[in-house]
Short mmCIF file of C-alpha atoms in Angstrom, two decimals:
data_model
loop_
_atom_site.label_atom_id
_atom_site.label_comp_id
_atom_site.label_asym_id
_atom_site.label_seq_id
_atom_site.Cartn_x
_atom_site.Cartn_y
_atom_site.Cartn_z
CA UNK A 1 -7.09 10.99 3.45
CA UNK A 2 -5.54 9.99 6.39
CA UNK A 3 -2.14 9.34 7.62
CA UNK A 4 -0.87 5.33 9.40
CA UNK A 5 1.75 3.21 9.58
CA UNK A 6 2.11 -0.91 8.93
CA UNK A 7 2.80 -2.28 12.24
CA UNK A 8 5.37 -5.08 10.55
CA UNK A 9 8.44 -2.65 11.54
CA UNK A 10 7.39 -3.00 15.33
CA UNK A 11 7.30 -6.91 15.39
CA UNK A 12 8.02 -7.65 19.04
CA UNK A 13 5.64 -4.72 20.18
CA UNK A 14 1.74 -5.84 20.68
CA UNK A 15 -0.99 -4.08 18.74
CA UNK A 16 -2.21 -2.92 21.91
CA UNK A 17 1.53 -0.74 22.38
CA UNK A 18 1.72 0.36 18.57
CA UNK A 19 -1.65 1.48 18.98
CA UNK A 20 -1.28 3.63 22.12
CA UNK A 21 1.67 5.38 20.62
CA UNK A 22 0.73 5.82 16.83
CA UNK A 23 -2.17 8.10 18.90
CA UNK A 24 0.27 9.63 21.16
CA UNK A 25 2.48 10.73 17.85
CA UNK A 26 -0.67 11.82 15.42
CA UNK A 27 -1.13 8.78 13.42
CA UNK A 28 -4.52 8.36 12.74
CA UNK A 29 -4.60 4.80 10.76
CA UNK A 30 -3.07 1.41 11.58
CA UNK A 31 -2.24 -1.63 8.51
CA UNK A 32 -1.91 -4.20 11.22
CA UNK A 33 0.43 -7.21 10.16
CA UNK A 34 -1.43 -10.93 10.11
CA UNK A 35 1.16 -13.37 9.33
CA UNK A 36 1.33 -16.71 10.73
CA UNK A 37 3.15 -16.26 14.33
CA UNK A 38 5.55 -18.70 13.27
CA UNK A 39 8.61 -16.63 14.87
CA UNK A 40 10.74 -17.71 11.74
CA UNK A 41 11.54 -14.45 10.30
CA UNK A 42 12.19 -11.47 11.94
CA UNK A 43 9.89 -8.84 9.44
CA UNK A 44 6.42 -11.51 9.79
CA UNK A 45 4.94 -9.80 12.33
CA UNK A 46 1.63 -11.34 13.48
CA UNK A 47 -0.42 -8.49 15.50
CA UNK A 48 -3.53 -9.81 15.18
CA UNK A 49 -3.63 -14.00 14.85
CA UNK A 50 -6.53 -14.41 12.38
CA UNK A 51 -6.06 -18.07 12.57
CA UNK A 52 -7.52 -18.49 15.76
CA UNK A 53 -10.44 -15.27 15.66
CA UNK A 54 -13.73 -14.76 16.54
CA UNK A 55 -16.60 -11.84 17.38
CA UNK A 56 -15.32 -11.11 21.02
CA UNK A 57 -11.21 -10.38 19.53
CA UNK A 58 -12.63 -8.17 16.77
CA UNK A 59 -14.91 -6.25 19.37
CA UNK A 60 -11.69 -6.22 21.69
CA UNK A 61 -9.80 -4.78 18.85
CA UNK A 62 -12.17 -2.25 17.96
CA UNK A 63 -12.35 -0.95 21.75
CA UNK A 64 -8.60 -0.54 21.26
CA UNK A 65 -8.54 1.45 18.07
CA UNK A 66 -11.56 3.42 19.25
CA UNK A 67 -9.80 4.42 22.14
CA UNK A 68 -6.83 5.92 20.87
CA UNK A 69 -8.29 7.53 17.34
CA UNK A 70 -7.39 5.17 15.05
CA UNK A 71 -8.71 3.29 12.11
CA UNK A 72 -7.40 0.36 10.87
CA UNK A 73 -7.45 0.42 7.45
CA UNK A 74 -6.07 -3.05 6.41
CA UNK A 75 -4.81 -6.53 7.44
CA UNK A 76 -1.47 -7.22 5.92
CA UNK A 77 -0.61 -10.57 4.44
CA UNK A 78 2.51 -10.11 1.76
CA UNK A 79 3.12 -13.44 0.51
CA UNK A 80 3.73 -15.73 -2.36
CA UNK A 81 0.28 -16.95 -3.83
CA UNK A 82 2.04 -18.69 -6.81
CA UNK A 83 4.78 -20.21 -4.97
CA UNK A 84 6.28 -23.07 -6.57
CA UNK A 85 5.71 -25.68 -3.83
CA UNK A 86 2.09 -26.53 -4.39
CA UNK A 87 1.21 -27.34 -0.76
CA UNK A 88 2.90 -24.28 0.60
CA UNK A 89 0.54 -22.05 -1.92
CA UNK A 90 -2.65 -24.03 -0.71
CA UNK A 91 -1.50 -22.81 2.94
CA UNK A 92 -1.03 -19.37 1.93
CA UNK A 93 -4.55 -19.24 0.17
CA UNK A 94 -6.10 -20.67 3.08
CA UNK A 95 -4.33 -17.66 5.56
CA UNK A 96 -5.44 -15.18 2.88
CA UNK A 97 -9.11 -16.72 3.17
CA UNK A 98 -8.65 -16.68 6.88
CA UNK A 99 -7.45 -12.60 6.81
CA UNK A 100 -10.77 -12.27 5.34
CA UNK A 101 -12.31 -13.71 7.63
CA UNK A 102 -11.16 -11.78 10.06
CA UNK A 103 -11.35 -8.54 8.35
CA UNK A 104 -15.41 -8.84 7.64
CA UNK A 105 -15.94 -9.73 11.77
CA UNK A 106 -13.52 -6.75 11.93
CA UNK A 107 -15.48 -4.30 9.65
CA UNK A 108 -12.00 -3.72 7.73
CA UNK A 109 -12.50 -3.51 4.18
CA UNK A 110 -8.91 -4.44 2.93
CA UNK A 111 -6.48 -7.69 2.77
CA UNK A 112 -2.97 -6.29 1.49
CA UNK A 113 -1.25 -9.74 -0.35
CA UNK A 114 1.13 -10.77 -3.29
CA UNK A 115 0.27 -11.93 -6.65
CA UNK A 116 4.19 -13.88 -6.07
CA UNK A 117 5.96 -16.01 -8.77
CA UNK A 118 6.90 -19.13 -9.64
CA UNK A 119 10.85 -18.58 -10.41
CA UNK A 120 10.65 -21.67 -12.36
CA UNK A 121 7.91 -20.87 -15.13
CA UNK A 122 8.03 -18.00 -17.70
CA UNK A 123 6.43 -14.28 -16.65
CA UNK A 124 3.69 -16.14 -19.85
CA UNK A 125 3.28 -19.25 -17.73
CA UNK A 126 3.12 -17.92 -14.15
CA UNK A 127 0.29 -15.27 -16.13
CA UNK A 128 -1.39 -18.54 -17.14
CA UNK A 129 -1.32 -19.80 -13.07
CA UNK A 130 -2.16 -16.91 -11.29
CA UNK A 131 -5.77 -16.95 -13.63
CA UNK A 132 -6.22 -20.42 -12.93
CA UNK A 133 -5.52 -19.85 -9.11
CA UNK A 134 -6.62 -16.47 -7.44
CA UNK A 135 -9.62 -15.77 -9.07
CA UNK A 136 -11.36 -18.16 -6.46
CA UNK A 137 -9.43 -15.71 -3.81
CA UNK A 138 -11.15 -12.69 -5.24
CA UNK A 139 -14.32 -14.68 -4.97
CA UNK A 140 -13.80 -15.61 -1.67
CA UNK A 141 -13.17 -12.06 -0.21
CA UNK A 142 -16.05 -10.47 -2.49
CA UNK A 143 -18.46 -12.54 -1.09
CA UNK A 144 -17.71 -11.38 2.38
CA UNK A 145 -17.44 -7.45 1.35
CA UNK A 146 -13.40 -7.39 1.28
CA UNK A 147 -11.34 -6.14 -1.37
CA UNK A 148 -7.90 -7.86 -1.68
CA UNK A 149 -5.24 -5.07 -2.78
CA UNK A 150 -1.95 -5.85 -4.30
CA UNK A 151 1.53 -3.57 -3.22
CA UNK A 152 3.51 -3.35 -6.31
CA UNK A 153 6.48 -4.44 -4.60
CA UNK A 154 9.10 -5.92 -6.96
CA UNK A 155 10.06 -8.69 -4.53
CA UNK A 156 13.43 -9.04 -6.47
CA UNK A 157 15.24 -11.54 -3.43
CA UNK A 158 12.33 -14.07 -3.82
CA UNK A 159 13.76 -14.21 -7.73
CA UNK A 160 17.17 -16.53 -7.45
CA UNK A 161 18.64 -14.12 -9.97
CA UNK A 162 17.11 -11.03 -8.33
CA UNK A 163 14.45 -10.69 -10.85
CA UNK A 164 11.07 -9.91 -10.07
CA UNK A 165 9.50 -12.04 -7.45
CA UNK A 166 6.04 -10.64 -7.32
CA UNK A 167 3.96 -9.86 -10.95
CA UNK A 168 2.31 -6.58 -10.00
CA UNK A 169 5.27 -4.43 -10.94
CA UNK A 170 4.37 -2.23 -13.50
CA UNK A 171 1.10 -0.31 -14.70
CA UNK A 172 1.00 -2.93 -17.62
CA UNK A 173 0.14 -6.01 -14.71
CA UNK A 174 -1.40 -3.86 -12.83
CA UNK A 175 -3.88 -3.70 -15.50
CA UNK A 176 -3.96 -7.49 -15.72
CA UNK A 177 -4.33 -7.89 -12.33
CA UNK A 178 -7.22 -5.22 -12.34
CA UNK A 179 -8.74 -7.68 -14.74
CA UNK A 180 -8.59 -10.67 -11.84
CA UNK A 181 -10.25 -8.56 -9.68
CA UNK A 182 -7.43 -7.25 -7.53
CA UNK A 183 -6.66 -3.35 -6.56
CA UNK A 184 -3.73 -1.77 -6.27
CA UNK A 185 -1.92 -1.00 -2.65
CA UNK A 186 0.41 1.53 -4.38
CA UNK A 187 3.59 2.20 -3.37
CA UNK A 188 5.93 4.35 -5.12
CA UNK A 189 9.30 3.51 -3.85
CA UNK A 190 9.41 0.52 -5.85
CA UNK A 191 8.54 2.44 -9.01
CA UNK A 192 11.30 5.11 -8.88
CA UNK A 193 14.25 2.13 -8.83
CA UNK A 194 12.48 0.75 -11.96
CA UNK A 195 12.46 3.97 -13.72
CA UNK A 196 8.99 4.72 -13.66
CA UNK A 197 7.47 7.74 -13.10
CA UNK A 198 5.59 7.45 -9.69
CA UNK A 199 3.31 10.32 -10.41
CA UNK A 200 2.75 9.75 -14.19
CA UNK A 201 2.34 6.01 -13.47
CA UNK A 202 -0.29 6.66 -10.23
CA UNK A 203 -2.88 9.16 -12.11
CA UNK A 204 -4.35 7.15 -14.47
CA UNK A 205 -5.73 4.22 -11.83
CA UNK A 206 -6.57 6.39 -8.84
CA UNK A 207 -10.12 5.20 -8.66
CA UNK A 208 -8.35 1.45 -8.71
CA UNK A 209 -6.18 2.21 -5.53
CA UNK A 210 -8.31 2.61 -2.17
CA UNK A 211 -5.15 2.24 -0.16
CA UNK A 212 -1.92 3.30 -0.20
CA UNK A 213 1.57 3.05 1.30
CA UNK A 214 4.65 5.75 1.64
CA UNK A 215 7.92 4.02 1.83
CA UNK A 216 10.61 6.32 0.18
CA UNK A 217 14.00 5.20 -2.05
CA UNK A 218 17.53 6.24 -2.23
CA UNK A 219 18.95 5.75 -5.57
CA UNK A 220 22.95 5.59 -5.60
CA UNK A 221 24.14 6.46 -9.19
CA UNK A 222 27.49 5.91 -9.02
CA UNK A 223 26.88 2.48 -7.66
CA UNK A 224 24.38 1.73 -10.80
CA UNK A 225 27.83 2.07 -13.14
CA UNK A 226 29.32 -0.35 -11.08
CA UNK A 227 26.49 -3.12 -10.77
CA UNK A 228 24.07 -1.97 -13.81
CA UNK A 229 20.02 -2.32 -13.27
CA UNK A 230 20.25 -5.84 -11.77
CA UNK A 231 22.31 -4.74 -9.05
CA UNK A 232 25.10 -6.63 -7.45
CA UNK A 233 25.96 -9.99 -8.79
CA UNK A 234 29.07 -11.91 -7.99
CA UNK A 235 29.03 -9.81 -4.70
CA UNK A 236 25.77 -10.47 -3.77
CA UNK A 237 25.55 -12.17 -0.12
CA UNK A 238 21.85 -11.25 0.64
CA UNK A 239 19.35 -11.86 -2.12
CA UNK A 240 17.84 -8.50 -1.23
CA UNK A 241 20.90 -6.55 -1.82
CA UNK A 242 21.05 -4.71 -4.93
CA UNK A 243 23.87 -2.50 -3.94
CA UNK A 244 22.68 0.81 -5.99
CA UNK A 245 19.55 1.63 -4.25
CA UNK A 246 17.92 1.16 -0.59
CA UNK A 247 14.53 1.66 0.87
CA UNK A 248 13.87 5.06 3.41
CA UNK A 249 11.48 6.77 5.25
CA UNK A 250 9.49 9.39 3.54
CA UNK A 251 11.85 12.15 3.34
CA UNK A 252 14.71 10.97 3.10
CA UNK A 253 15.08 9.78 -0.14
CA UNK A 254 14.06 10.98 -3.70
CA UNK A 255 9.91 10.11 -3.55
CA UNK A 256 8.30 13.62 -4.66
CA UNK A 257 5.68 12.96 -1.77
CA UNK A 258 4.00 16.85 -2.50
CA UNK A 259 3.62 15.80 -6.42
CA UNK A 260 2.25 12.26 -4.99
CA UNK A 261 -0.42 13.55 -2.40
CA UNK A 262 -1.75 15.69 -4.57
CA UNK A 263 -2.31 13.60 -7.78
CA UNK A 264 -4.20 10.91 -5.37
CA UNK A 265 -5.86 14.40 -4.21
CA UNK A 266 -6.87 14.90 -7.61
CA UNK A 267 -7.74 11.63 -8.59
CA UNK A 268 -9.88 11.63 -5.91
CA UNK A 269 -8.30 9.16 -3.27
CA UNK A 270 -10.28 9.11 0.41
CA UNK A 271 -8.33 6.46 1.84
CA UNK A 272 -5.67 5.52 4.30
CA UNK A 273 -1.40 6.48 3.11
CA UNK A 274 0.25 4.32 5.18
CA UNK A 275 4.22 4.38 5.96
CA UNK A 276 5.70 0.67 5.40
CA UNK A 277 9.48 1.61 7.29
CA UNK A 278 11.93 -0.23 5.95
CA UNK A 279 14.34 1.91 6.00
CA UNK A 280 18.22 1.07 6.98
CA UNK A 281 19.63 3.82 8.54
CA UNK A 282 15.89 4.23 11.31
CA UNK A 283 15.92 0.17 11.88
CA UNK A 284 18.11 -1.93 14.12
CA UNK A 285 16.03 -1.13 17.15
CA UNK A 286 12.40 -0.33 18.81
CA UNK A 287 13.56 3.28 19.37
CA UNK A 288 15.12 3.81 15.81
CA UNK A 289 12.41 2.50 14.06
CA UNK A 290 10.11 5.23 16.46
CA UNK A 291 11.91 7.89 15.57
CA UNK A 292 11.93 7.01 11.77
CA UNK A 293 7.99 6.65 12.02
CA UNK A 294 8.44 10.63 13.54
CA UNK A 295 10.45 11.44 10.32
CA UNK A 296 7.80 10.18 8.00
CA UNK A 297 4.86 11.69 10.09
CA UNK A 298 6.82 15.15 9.88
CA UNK A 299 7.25 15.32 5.77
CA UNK A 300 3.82 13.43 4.98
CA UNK A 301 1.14 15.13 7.61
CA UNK A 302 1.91 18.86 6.36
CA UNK A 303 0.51 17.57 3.22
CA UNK A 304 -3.21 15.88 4.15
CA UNK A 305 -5.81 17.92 4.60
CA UNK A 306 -8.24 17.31 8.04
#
C-alpha cells in the first residue's frame, strides 16, 4: 500500500509543483485531476489536459513522477455519466474515453468517474439507463487495459432535493455496478453520514477495490435533531450544505482509519490510499490546504507498512 493525495484541492498549482512537494512531504502516490480546463468551477482542476495528449506528454509526465518518487495511481474524472441533458452526457463519455486514452499512453491503470443520476427518472429508471449507457464505457477502457473505478460519493447537491446524485452509494449498487463492470474507488467518509459501517461495509469487496481514497467526516448530532437525515431544508442556500455533517482531513473527524487500513490489509489491498481534502476548516488557501495534506500524512503513514 502506499500513501497520495488527489491533486483537485491544489487547482491553481501545476502538476509539476504538487509533484515536487508531495515528494518533499513523503507522499509517495499522486490521483492527478483531468477535467476539462474550462476554468468554470473552482474544484475542476485539470493537471493533466487529456484532450489534447500524446506519447511525448506522457513520457514528460513520467520523467516528472520518476523524479520525485511518485506513482500516479489514477486520472480523476468525477462526473455525471447519466446526466439528464443528453448532449452534455455524450461529452462526458467522450472525456471519460479520452482519460483512457491518456491513461494507457500513460501506463496508469485507473480512470476514477461517476455512475451520476438523472434527478428526473426513478433510482428503477436511471438503473435501466446507466445499463443501456456505460457498459460501452467499460468496453472502451477494457480494451485498452484500464479499469474505470467508481468513488461512492453520495453527490447529494447534484439531487435538487439533496438526494443522492450519484448511484454507487451503498454496498447493494455497488454490487450492481460490479455487475457493469465497474470497481469500487472506496471512500469511507461518505459511508459514516449514511450510517453505514465503513469497516463492515469495506471487507466483503476488497478484491473489487484496487484504489482507494481517505477523506474523513465530522458528524454534528445535535444539528441532526434540528435538520433530520436530509439535512437542512428551508435554510438551505448551497445545495451541498447539509448542516449536520462536513467533510475533514483524516484525523480529524470520526473515520476509524487503524480499523480501515487494516481490513484492506487483510483483504489483501496492494494499491494506492489516496487523501481527497475537502475539508473546511484546511481550505480557503494554497498554504491551508498544505498543511491539511501534513495532517492527513501524519495520522495515515504510521499505519502503511514499507
Amino acid at each position: 500500500m502506499k500513501l497520495g493525495f488527489l491533486t483537485a484541492c491544489l487547482p491553481r498549482l501545476p502538476l509539476e509543483d504538487i509533484a515536487a512537494w508531495a515528494g518533499e512531504h513523503g507522499y509517495q502516490a499522486l490521483e492527478v485531476a483531468t477535467w476539462p480546463s474550462t476554468g468554470s468551477r473552482d474544484f475542476e482542476a485539470a493537471h493533466i489536459d487529456v484532450a489534447h495528449f500524446g506519447e511525448g506528454e506522457a513520457e514528460r509526465i513520467r520523467a516528472l513522477f520518476d523524479r520525485h518518487g511518485l506513482v500516479l495511481s489514477a486520472l480523476a474524472y468525477y462526473e455525471n455519466n447519466l446526466h439528464p441533458h443528453e448532449p452534455r452526457r455524450r461529452e462526458i463519455a467522450d472525456h471519460v474515453r479520452r482519460n483512457v486514452d491518456a491513461a494507457r499512453l500513460l501506463g496508469v491503470p485507473y480512470v476514477g468517474t461517476f455512475i451520476g443520476r438523472d434527478p428526473g427518472l426513478s433510482v428503477k429508471e436511471n438503473v435501466a439507463l446507466a445499463e443501456r449507457v456505460l457498459p460501452p464505457l467499460v468496453e472502451y477502457a477494457g480494451e485498452r487495459g484500464v479499469k474505470l473505478i467508481i468513488e461512492n460519493c453520495v453527490m447529494e447537491g447534484w439531487h435538487p432535493d439533496g438526494y443522492p446524485g450519484n448511484l454507487a452509494y451503498s454496498p447493494e449498487l455497488w454490487e450492481w455496478m460490479f455487475s457493469l463492470g465497474f470497481y469500487l474507488n472506496y471512500d469511507p467518509s461518505h459511508l459514516l453520514w449514511l450510517g453505514i459501517d465503513p469497516v463492515e461495509a469495506l471487507r466483503p469487496y476488497v478484491d473489487r477495490i484496487p484504489h482507494a481514497q481517505a477523506k474523513d467526516a465530522q458528524i454534528d448530532p445535535r444539528a441532526r435533531v434540528r435538520y433530520g437525515f436530509f439535512g437542512r431544508t428551508l435554510s438551505r442556500q448551497d445545495p451541498w450544505d447539509v448542516g449536520w455533517w462536513r467533510y475533514r482531513v483524516p484525523g480529524l473527524g470520526q473515520v476509524d482509519w487503524r480499523a480501515v487500513v487494516d481490513a484492506l490489509y487483510e483483504g489483501g489491498f496492494g494499491g494506492v490510499l489516496s487523501v481527497e481534502h475537502e475539508d473546511p476548516v484546511w481550505g480557503g488557501d494554497e498554504t491551508r490546504v498544505k498543511q491539511g495534506l501534513e495532517i492527513a500524512h501524519r495520522t495515515l503513514r504510521p499505519l502503511i507498512v514499507d
